[in-house]
Amino acid sequence: MMNRDDRVRTAILRHALRARPINREPLAAETRLTPKDVEEALGALHEVGAIYLRDGAVVAAYPFSFVPTLHRVIIAGVTTYANCAVDALAVPPMVDESAQVSSACGHCGVPVTVAMRGGRVVEAQPAAPVIFHPDRDCCAPGPAVLTRCPHIQFFCDHDHAARWRDTHRELRGALLELADAAAFAGRHFDAAIRAVREAGDDHSRRSRAADRGGGL
Ligand SMILES: [Zn+2]
């Protein structure tokens, strides 16, 4: 059984995955918690950096953004947003369906698209994009969504990443090949990915049970 904060976080991630807005009351109903518990969980999740609240609204629940960003993930026709390039690569492993990550080169702005199935990269356009990932101590202190995420982006290739780095010499970090970035994203968000997938299984089991007219 997940604890209060994990239940609320997983419910938020599942809403984000389907591009549904976050409202307190449905969240309380879904998690079988009181609105007060949900409110406390949101505060606690913000404190540990699992979500980012602004004026009481959930703006980000890593890897998702609830405000549009450059990094889109399209699953079964539904568009969701991620906080950065690595976050975007952590969304496809949450589902069984094919997913398309859609972003743009941080140097020249041409579209970068990555077709994925689970954690596996199926195809990319351009063929071998790279991802800049800043070091831990690269950026000003503060919420990742404001400090680190803006720098974590796709580039067409090593050449375009190098040109961008020439003009951002203050940023320390590494360039990741696409497959390595996808693997890193899967590891970094492993717990969230598994929680979302397991919650999905529970939901389909419950609806199958309801179809048979049986209870839980
Ligand atoms: Zn480019």
XYZ file of C-alpha atoms and ligand atoms in Angstrom:
217
model
C 0.000 0.000 0.000
C 1.443 3.353 -1.006
C 1.749 6.109 1.544
C -0.323 9.294 1.342
C 2.176 11.337 -0.659
C 2.904 8.540 -3.143
C -0.825 7.986 -3.700
C -1.348 11.659 -4.481
C 1.761 11.850 -6.668
C 0.764 8.759 -8.665
C -2.768 10.083 -9.157
C -1.349 13.396 -10.424
C 0.977 11.597 -12.843
C -1.907 9.500 -14.167
C -3.948 12.659 -14.752
C -0.987 14.281 -16.490
C -0.540 11.257 -18.745
C -4.076 11.757 -20.060
C -3.742 15.567 -20.135
C -6.434 15.962 -17.485
C -6.311 19.028 -15.233
C -5.565 18.665 -11.526
C -8.420 19.600 -9.226
C -8.454 18.989 -5.496
C -11.821 17.247 -5.153
C -11.452 14.573 -7.850
C -7.935 13.971 -6.544
C -9.309 13.384 -3.041
C -12.008 11.049 -4.367
C -9.552 9.071 -6.465
C -7.009 8.658 -3.676
C -9.700 8.098 -1.003
C -8.119 10.836 1.074
C -9.697 13.886 2.658
C -9.177 17.245 0.900
C -7.043 18.243 3.899
C -4.798 15.198 3.414
C -4.496 15.981 -0.299
C -3.531 19.562 0.520
C -0.878 18.391 2.975
C 0.433 15.849 0.491
C 0.754 18.556 -2.183
C 2.751 20.699 0.238
C 5.008 17.788 1.160
C 5.567 16.799 -2.496
C 6.473 20.402 -3.313
C 8.949 20.463 -0.406
C 10.801 17.360 -1.634
C 10.791 18.608 -5.228
C 8.482 15.937 -6.679
C 6.018 18.593 -7.832
C 6.156 22.358 -8.245
C 3.296 24.492 -6.941
C 2.724 28.107 -7.878
C -0.112 30.030 -6.225
C -1.514 26.694 -5.081
C -1.678 25.257 -8.611
C 0.313 22.205 -9.671
C 2.557 23.601 -12.411
C 4.847 20.577 -12.701
C 4.799 16.980 -11.488
C 8.086 15.567 -12.725
C 8.431 14.461 -15.473
C 5.249 16.305 -16.566
C 4.566 19.995 -16.965
C 1.006 21.295 -16.637
C 1.918 24.354 -18.678
C 2.900 23.988 -22.343
C 6.624 23.567 -23.000
C 8.827 22.856 -26.006
C 8.855 19.156 -25.101
C 5.651 17.362 -26.071
C 4.778 13.700 -25.729
C 1.919 12.388 -27.856
C 0.286 9.113 -26.844
C -2.868 7.821 -28.568
C -3.557 11.304 -29.912
C -3.256 12.966 -26.500
C -0.565 15.639 -26.118
C 1.159 16.104 -22.782
C 4.119 18.294 -21.870
C 7.387 17.486 -20.130
C 9.720 19.815 -18.233
C 12.805 19.030 -20.306
C 14.226 16.630 -22.896
C 15.130 13.947 -20.341
C 11.721 14.242 -18.646
C 10.035 13.757 -22.028
C 11.903 10.469 -22.493
C 10.563 9.247 -19.128
C 6.914 9.422 -20.226
C 6.731 6.663 -22.918
C 7.807 3.911 -20.452
C 4.647 4.649 -18.430
C 2.399 3.140 -21.120
C 2.197 0.150 -23.443
C 1.177 2.214 -26.476
C 3.586 3.797 -28.944
C 4.579 7.342 -28.034
C 6.081 10.223 -29.926
C 8.350 12.755 -28.252
C 8.377 16.018 -30.145
C 10.753 18.896 -29.419
C 13.210 21.175 -31.221
C 16.966 21.614 -31.535
C 18.277 24.047 -28.924
C 20.642 25.552 -31.507
C 18.766 25.784 -34.810
C 15.157 25.136 -33.797
C 14.372 22.393 -36.316
C 11.897 19.802 -35.010
C 13.347 16.784 -33.222
C 11.037 13.779 -32.982
C 11.602 10.476 -31.241
C 9.288 7.498 -31.681
C 9.339 5.211 -28.645
C 7.721 2.010 -27.474
C 8.029 1.802 -23.712
C 11.605 2.681 -22.830
C 12.894 1.699 -26.259
C 13.744 4.230 -28.975
C 12.229 3.046 -32.266
C 13.247 5.915 -34.528
C 14.467 9.499 -34.365
C 14.443 12.455 -36.723
C 17.178 13.761 -37.136
C 18.682 10.293 -36.896
C 21.106 10.834 -34.005
C 20.065 13.702 -31.752
C 21.979 14.384 -28.540
C 20.794 15.757 -25.203
C 22.617 18.237 -22.992
C 22.450 17.260 -19.337
C 23.865 19.750 -16.811
C 25.972 18.695 -13.863
C 24.381 18.669 -10.399
C 26.113 21.909 -9.416
C 25.638 23.556 -12.796
C 22.733 25.770 -12.014
C 21.443 28.256 -9.471
C 19.758 26.675 -6.446
C 15.981 26.393 -6.611
C 13.249 24.253 -8.151
C 14.565 22.202 -11.095
C 11.767 23.443 -13.308
C 13.167 26.968 -13.013
C 16.907 26.296 -12.810
C 17.980 23.075 -14.574
C 15.136 22.131 -16.929
C 15.547 25.090 -19.316
C 19.040 23.814 -20.238
C 18.137 20.140 -20.698
C 17.308 20.062 -24.377
C 17.688 18.176 -27.633
C 20.142 19.060 -30.379
C 20.188 17.816 -33.990
C 23.660 16.345 -33.540
C 26.998 16.882 -31.808
C 27.833 19.798 -34.084
C 24.751 21.816 -33.122
C 25.249 20.949 -29.446
C 28.856 22.151 -29.677
C 27.780 25.447 -31.252
C 25.232 26.038 -28.506
C 27.796 25.171 -25.815
C 30.199 27.734 -27.304
C 27.707 30.421 -26.357
C 26.866 28.862 -22.952
C 30.325 28.197 -21.585
C 29.154 28.820 -18.005
C 27.031 25.645 -18.105
C 28.876 22.509 -17.075
C 27.400 19.229 -18.158
C 27.545 16.260 -20.490
C 26.125 15.378 -23.892
C 24.121 12.154 -23.912
C 23.383 10.032 -26.960
C 19.649 9.446 -27.391
C 19.633 5.806 -26.230
C 21.728 6.719 -23.182
C 19.426 9.616 -22.338
C 16.380 7.326 -22.622
C 18.047 4.772 -20.340
C 18.985 7.502 -17.856
C 15.423 8.862 -17.869
C 14.058 5.365 -17.222
C 16.370 4.881 -14.246
C 15.847 8.355 -12.799
C 12.033 8.018 -12.925
C 11.917 4.267 -12.270
C 9.739 4.523 -9.131
C 7.257 6.914 -10.755
C 7.073 4.818 -13.930
C 6.368 1.644 -11.970
C 3.787 3.343 -9.738
C 1.890 4.698 -12.750
C 1.961 1.338 -14.531
C 0.835 -0.585 -11.441
C -1.984 1.873 -10.764
C -3.090 1.385 -14.381
C -3.180 -2.376 -13.889
C -5.271 -1.943 -10.737
C -7.753 0.238 -12.606
C -8.193 -2.238 -15.452
C -8.560 -5.128 -12.985
C -11.245 -3.188 -11.133
C -13.146 -2.370 -14.323
C -12.918 -6.015 -15.476
C -14.287 -7.084 -12.105
C -17.106 -4.551 -12.490
C -17.859 -5.931 -15.973
C -18.355 -9.365 -14.458
C -20.635 -7.832 -11.872
C -18.214 -8.846 -9.149
C -16.666 -6.730 -6.468
C -13.008 -6.443 -5.659
Zn 20.000 21.884 -34.949
